[in-house]
Each structure stands twice: as C-alpha cells, then as structure tokens.
PDB file of C-alpha atoms and ligand atoms in Angstrom:
ATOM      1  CA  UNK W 593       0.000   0.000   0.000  1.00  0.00           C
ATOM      2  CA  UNK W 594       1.930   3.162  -1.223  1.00  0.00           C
ATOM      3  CA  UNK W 595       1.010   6.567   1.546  1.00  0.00           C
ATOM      4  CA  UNK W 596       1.364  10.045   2.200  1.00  0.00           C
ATOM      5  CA  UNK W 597       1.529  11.149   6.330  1.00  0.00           C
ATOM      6  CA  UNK W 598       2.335  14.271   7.721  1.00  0.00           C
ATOM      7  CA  UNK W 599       3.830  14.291  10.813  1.00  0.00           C
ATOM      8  CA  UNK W 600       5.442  17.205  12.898  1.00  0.00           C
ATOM      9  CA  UNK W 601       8.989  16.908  14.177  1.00  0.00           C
ATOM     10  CA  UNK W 602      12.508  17.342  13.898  1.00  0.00           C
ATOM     11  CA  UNK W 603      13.699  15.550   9.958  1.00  0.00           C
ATOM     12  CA  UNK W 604      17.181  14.836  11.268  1.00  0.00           C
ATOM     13  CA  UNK W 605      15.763  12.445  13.435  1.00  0.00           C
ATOM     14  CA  UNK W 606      14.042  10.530  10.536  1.00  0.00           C
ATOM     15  CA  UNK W 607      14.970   7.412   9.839  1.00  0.00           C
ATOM     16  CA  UNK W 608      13.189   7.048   6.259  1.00  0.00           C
ATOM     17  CA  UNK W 609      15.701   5.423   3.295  1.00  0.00           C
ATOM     18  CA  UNK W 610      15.864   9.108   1.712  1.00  0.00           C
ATOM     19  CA  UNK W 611      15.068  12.396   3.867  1.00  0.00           C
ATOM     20  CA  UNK W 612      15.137  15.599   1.467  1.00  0.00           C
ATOM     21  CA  UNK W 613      17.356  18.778   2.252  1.00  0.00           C
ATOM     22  CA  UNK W 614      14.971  22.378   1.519  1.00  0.00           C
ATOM     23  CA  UNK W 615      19.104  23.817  -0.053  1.00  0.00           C
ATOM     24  CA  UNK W 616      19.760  26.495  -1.948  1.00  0.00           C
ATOM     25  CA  UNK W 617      21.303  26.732  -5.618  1.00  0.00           C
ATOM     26  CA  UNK W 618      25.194  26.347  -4.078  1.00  0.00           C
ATOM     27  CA  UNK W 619      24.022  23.494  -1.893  1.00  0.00           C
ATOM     28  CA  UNK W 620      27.148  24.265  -0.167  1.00  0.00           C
ATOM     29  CA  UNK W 621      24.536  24.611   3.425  1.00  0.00           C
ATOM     30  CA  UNK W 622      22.863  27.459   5.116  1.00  0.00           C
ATOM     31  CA  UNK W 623      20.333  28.087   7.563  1.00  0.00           C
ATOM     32  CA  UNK W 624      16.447  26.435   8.416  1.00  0.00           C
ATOM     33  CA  UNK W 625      16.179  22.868   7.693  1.00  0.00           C
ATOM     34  CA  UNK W 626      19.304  22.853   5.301  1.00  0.00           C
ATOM     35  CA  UNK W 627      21.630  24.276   8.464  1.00  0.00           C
ATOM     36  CA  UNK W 628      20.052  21.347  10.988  1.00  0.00           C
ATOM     37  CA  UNK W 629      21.035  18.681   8.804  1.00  0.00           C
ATOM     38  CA  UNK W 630      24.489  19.331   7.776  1.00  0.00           C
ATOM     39  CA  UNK W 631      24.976  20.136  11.421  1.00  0.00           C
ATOM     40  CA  UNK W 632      23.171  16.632  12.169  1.00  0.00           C
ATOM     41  CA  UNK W 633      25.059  14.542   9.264  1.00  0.00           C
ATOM     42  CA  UNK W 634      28.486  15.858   9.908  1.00  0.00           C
ATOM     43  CA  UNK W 635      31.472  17.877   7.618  1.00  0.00           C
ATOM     44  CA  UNK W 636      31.756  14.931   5.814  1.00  0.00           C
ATOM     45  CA  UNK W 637      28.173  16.390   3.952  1.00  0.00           C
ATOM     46  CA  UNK W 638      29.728  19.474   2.977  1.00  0.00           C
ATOM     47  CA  UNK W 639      32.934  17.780   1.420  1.00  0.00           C
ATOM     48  CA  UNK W 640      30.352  15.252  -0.904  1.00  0.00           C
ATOM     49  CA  UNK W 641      28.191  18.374  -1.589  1.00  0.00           C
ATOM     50  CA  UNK W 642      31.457  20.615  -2.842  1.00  0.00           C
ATOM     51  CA  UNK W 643      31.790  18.035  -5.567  1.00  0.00           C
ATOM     52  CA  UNK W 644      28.399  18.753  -8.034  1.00  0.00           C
ATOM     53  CA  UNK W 645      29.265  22.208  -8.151  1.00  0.00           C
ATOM     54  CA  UNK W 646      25.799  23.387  -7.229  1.00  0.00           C
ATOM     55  CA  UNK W 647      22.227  22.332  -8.406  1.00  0.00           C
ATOM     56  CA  UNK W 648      19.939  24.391 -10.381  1.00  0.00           C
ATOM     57  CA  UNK W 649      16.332  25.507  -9.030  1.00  0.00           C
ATOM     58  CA  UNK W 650      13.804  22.306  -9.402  1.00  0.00           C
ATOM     59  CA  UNK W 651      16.504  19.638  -9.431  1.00  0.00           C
ATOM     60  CA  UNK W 652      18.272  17.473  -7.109  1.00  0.00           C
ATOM     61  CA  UNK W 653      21.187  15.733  -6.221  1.00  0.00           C
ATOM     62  CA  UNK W 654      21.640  13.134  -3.927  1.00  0.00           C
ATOM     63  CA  UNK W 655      24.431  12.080  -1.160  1.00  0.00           C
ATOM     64  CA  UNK W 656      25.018   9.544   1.690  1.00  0.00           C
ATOM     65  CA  UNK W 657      23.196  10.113   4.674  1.00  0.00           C
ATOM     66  CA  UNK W 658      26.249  10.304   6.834  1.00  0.00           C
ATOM     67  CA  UNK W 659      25.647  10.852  10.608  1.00  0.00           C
ATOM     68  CA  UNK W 660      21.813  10.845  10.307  1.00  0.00           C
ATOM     69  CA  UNK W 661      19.744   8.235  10.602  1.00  0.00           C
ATOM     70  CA  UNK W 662      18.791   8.219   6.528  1.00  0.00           C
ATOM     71  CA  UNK W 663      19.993   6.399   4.412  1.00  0.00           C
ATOM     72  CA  UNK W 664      20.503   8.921   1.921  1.00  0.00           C
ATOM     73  CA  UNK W 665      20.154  12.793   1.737  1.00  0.00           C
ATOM     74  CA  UNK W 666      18.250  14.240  -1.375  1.00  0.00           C
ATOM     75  CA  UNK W 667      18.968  17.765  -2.089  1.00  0.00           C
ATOM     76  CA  UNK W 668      16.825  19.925  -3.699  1.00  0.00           C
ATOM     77  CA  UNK W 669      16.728  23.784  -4.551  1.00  0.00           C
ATOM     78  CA  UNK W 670      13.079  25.017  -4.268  1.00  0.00           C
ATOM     79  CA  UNK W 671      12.451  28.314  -5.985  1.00  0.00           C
ATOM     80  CA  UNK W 672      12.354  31.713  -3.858  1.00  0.00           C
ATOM     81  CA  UNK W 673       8.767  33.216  -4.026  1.00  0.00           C
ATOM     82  CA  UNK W 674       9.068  36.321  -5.943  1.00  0.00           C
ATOM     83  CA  UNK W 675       5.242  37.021  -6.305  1.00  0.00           C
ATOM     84  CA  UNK W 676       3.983  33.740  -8.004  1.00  0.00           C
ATOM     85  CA  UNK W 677       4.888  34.743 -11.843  1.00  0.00           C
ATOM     86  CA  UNK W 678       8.479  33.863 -12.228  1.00  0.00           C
ATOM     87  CA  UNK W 679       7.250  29.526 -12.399  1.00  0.00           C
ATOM     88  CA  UNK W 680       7.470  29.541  -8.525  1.00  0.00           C
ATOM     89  CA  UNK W 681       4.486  26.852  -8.506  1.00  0.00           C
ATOM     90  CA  UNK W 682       6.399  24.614 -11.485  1.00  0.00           C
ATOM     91  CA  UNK W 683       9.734  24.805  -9.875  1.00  0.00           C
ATOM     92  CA  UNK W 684       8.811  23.712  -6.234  1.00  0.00           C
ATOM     93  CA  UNK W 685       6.459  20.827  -8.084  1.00  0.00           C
ATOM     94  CA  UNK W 686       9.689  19.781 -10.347  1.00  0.00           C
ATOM     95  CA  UNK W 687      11.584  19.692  -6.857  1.00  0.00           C
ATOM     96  CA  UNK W 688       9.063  17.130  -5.131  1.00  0.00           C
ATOM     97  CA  UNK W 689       8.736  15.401  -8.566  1.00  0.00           C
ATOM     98  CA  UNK W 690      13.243  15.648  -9.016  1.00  0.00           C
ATOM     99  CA  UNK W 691      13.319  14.268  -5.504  1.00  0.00           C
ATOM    100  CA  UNK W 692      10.634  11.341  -5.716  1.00  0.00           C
ATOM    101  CA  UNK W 693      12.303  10.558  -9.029  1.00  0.00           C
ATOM    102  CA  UNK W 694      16.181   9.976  -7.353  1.00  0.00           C
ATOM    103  CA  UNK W 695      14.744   8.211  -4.498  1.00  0.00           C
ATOM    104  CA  UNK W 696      13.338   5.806  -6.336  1.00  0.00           C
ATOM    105  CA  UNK W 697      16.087   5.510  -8.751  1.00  0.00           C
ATOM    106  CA  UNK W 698      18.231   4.353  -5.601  1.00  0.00           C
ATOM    107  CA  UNK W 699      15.609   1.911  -4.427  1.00  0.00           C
ATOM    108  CA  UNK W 700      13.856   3.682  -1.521  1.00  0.00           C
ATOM    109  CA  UNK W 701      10.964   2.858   0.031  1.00  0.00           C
ATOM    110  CA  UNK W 702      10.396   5.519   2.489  1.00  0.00           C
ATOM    111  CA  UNK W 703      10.881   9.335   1.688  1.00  0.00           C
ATOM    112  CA  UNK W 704      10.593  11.949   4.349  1.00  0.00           C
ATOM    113  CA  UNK W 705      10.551  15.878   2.818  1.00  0.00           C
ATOM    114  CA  UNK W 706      10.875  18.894   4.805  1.00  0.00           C
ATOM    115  CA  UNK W 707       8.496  22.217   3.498  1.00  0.00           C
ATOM    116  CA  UNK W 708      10.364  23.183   0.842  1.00  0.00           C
ATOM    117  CA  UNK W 709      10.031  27.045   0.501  1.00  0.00           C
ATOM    118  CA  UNK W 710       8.100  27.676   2.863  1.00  0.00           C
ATOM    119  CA  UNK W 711      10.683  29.223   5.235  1.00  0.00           C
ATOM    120  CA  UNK W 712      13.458  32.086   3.808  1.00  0.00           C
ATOM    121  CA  UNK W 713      12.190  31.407   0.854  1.00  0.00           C
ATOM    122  CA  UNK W 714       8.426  32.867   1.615  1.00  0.00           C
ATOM    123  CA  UNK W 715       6.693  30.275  -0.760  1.00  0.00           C
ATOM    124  CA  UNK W 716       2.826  30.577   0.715  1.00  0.00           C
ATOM    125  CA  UNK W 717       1.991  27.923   2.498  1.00  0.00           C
ATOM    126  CA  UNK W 718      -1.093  26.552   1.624  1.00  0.00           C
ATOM    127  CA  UNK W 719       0.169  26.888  -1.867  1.00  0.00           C
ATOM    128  CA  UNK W 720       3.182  24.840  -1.461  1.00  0.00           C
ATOM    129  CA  UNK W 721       1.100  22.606   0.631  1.00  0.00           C
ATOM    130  CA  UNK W 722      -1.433  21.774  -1.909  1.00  0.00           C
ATOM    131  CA  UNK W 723       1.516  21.267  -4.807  1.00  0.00           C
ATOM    132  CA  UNK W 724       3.057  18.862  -2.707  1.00  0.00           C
ATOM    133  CA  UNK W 725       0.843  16.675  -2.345  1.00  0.00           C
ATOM    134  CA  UNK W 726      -0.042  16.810  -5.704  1.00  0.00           C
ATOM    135  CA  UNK W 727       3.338  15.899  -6.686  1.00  0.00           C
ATOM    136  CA  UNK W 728       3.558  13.002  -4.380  1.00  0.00           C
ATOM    137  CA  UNK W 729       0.119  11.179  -5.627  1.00  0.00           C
ATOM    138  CA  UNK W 730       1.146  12.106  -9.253  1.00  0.00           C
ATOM    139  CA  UNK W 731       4.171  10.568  -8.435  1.00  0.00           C
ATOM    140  CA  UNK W 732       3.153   7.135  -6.448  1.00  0.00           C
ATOM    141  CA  UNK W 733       1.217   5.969  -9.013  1.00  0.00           C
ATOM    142  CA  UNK W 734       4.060   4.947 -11.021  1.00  0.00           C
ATOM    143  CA  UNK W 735       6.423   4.841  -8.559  1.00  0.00           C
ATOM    144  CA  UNK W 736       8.582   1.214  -8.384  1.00  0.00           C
ATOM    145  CA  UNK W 737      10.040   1.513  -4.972  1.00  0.00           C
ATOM    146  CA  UNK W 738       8.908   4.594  -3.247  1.00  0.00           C
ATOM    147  CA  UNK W 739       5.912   3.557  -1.077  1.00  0.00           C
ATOM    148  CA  UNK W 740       5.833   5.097   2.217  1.00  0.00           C
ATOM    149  CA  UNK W 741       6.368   9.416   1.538  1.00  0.00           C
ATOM    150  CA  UNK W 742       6.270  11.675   5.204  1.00  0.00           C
ATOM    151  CA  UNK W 743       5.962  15.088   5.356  1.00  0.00           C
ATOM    152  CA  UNK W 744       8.383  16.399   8.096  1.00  0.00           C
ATOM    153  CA  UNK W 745       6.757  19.519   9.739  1.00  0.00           C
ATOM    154  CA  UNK W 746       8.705  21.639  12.230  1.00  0.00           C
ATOM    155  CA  UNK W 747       5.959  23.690  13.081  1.00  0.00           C
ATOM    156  CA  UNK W 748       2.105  22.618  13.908  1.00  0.00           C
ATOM    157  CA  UNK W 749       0.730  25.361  11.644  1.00  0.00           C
ATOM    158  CA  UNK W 750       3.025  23.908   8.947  1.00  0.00           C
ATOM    159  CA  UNK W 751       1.318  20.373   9.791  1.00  0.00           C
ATOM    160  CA  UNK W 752      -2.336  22.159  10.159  1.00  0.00           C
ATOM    161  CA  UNK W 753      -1.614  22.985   5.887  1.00  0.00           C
ATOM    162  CA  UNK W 754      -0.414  19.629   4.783  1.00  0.00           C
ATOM    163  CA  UNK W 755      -2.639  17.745   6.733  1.00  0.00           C
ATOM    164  CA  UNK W 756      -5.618  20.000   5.078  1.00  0.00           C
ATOM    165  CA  UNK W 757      -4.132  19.387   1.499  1.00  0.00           C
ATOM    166  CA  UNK W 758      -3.800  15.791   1.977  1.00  0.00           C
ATOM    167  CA  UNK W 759      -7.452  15.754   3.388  1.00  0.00           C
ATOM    168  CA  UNK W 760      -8.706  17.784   0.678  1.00  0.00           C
ATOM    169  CA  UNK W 761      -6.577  15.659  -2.064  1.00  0.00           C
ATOM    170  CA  UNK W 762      -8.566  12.604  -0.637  1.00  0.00           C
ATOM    171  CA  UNK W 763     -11.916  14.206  -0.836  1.00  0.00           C
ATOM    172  CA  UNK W 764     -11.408  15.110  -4.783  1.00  0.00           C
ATOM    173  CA  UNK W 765      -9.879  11.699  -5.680  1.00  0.00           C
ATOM    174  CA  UNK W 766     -13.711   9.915  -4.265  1.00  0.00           C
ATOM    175  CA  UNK W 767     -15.386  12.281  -6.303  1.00  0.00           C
TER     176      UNK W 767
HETATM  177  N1  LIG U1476      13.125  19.582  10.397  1.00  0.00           N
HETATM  178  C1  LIG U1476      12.046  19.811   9.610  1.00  0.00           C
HETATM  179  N2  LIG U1476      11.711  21.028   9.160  1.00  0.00           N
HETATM  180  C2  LIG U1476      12.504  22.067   9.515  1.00  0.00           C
HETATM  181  C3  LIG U1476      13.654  21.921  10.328  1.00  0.00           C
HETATM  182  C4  LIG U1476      13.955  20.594  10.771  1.00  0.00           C
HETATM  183  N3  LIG U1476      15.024  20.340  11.538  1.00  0.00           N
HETATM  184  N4  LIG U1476      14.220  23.144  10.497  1.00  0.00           N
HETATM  185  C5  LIG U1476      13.456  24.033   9.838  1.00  0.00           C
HETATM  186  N5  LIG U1476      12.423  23.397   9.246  1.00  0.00           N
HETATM  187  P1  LIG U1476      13.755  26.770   5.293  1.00  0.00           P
HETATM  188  P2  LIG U1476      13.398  27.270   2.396  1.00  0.00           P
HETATM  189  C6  LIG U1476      11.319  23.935   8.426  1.00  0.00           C
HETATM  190  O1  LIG U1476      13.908  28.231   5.537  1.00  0.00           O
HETATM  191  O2  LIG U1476      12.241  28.187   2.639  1.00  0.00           O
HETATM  192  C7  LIG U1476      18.391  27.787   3.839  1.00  0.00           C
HETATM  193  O3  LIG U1476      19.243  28.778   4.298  1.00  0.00           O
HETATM  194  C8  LIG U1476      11.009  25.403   8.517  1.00  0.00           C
HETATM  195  O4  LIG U1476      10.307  25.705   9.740  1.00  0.00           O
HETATM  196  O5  LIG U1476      14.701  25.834   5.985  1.00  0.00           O
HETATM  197  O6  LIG U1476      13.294  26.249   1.307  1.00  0.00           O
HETATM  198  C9  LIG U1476      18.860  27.158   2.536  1.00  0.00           C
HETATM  199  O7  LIG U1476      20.254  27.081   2.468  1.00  0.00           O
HETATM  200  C10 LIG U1476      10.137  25.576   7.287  1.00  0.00           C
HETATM  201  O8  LIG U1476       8.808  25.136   7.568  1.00  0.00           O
HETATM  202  O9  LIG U1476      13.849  26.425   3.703  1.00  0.00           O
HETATM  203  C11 LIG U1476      18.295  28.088   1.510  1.00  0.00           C
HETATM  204  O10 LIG U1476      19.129  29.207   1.321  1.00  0.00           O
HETATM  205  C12 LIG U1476      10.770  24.607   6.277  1.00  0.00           C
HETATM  206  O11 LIG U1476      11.625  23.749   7.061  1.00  0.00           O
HETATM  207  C13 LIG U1476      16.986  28.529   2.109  1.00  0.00           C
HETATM  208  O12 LIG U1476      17.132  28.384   3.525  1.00  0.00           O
HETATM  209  C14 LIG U1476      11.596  25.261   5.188  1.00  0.00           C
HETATM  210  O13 LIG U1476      12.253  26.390   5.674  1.00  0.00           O
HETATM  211  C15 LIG U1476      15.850  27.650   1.654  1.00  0.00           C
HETATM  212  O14 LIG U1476      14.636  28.185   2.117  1.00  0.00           O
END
C-alpha cells in the first residue's frame, strides 16, 4: 500500500531510506532545515556536496546520509517566491517530482521531505502545501520503490496545511 503522512517533528531524526534537504542553488549549506542537517550529518556532507558544483532551481542531487539516521540525503533547490509569476508553482512541483524521481532511482521505500520554501524562501503555504501533495500522488502511481512518503513539519501550523491538502486531495480523488 503506497502513503502520504504528515507528521510534525525534527527531519534529522528521521529514519526514512531518503530524507530531502529544503538547499539552496550552491548546496554548499545554510540556515532552516538545510543548516540542521548538515549540522546533524556531519562535515563529511559538505565535502560530498562541494563536488556537483551546485544544483539548479527544481533539481536534485543526492548524497550519503552520513551521521543521520537516513539512508541517503536528497537535495533539492526550491524556488524563492518572488510574487507567483516567475514559475514559482512549477519549480517547487519539479523539486518534489526531481526528488521522488532519485529516491526511487536508488531503491527507496520511504521518503521523508521537509516544506520546501516555505521558510526564507516565503513560498505561501497553503500553496506549497497543496503542490506537494499533488506531486507526491502524481508521483506514487508509477512509482517502483517509493511507497511510504512523510511530510516532516517543524511547526504545527506547517502540519495544520499539509494535513488539510492531503485531506482535501482525498476528498477530490472519491469524487
Ligand atoms: N526539520 C524539519 N523542518 C525544519 C527543520 C527541521 N530540523 N528546520 C526548519 N524546518 P527553510 P526554504 C522547516 O527556511 O524556505 C536555507 O538557508 C522550517 O520551519 O529551511 O526552502 C537554505 O540554504 C520551514 O517550515 O527552507 C536556503 O538558502 C521549512 O523547514 C533557504 O534556507 C523550510 O524552511 C531555503 O529556504
């Protein structure tokens, strides 16, 4: 049975076979979700990072989970909201789709994401909520290893939003 859960909590602590990073276009580390898990997997995720020479918005590159309980680490880019008509909604969708994609590529099962954008990057949240989701059913449906996706919420109003869109994703899919 392939599902979506939202949980709220701490994503360094995950122990899914992929958790995804919320970087930036360097992916050389920063603050917010990106700062806790470098901190979390150790310097040896900044040294295997250095090597791809960045990662465009959308995409995603993936690593060895080092010091944290995942397996792997999946970075991804989302895009900075800049008003909602510079392909913000396309590029955060491409970076849940990107991610999914290299996850099951490496034979994961369980995914856990973070909200991507939805921090320094000022994505709105119900937005990003509702594209999420909507990029993990598209995905699942063809997915040939990914079963089990989580969404990692440090905050309960953050978990209030996906919670709702997965809710609300369920109610259109019986219609
Ligand atoms: N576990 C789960 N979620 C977390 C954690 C954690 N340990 N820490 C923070 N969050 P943000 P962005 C939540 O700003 O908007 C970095 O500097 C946070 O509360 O981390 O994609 C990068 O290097 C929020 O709900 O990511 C980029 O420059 C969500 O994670 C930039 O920030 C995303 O917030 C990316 O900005």
């Amino acid at each position: 049975m392939k599902t979506i859960q939202v949980v709220q909590g701490d994503i360094t602590t995950i122990a899914a076979d992929a958790v995804v990073n919320a970087a930036n276009t360097t992916l050389m580390g920063g603050g917010g979700v990106d700062g806790a898990i470098h901190r979390a997997a150790g310097p040896a995720l900044y040294a295997a990072c250095e090597k791809f020479g960045g990662c465009p918005t959308g995409e995603a590159r993936i690593t060895s989970g080092f010091n944290l309980p995942a397996k792997y680490i999946i970075h991804t880019p989302g895009p900075i909201w800049h008003g909602g008509d510079h392909d913000e909604e396309q590029l955060l969708a491409n970076s849940y789709r990107n991610s999914l994609a290299l996850a099951d590529e490496y034979g994961c099962r369980t995914v856990a994401f973070p909200s991507i954008s939805t921090g320094v990057y000022s994505f709105p949240l119900d937005r990003a909520a509702q594209i999420a989701i909507r990029a993990m059913r598209a995905f699942l449906r063809s997915a040939s290893h990914v079963e089990e996706v989580t969404m990692v919420c440090f905050d309960p109003t953050t978990a209030r939003a996906y919670q709702r869109a997965l809710n609300n994703s369920r109610n259109v899919n019986l219609n």
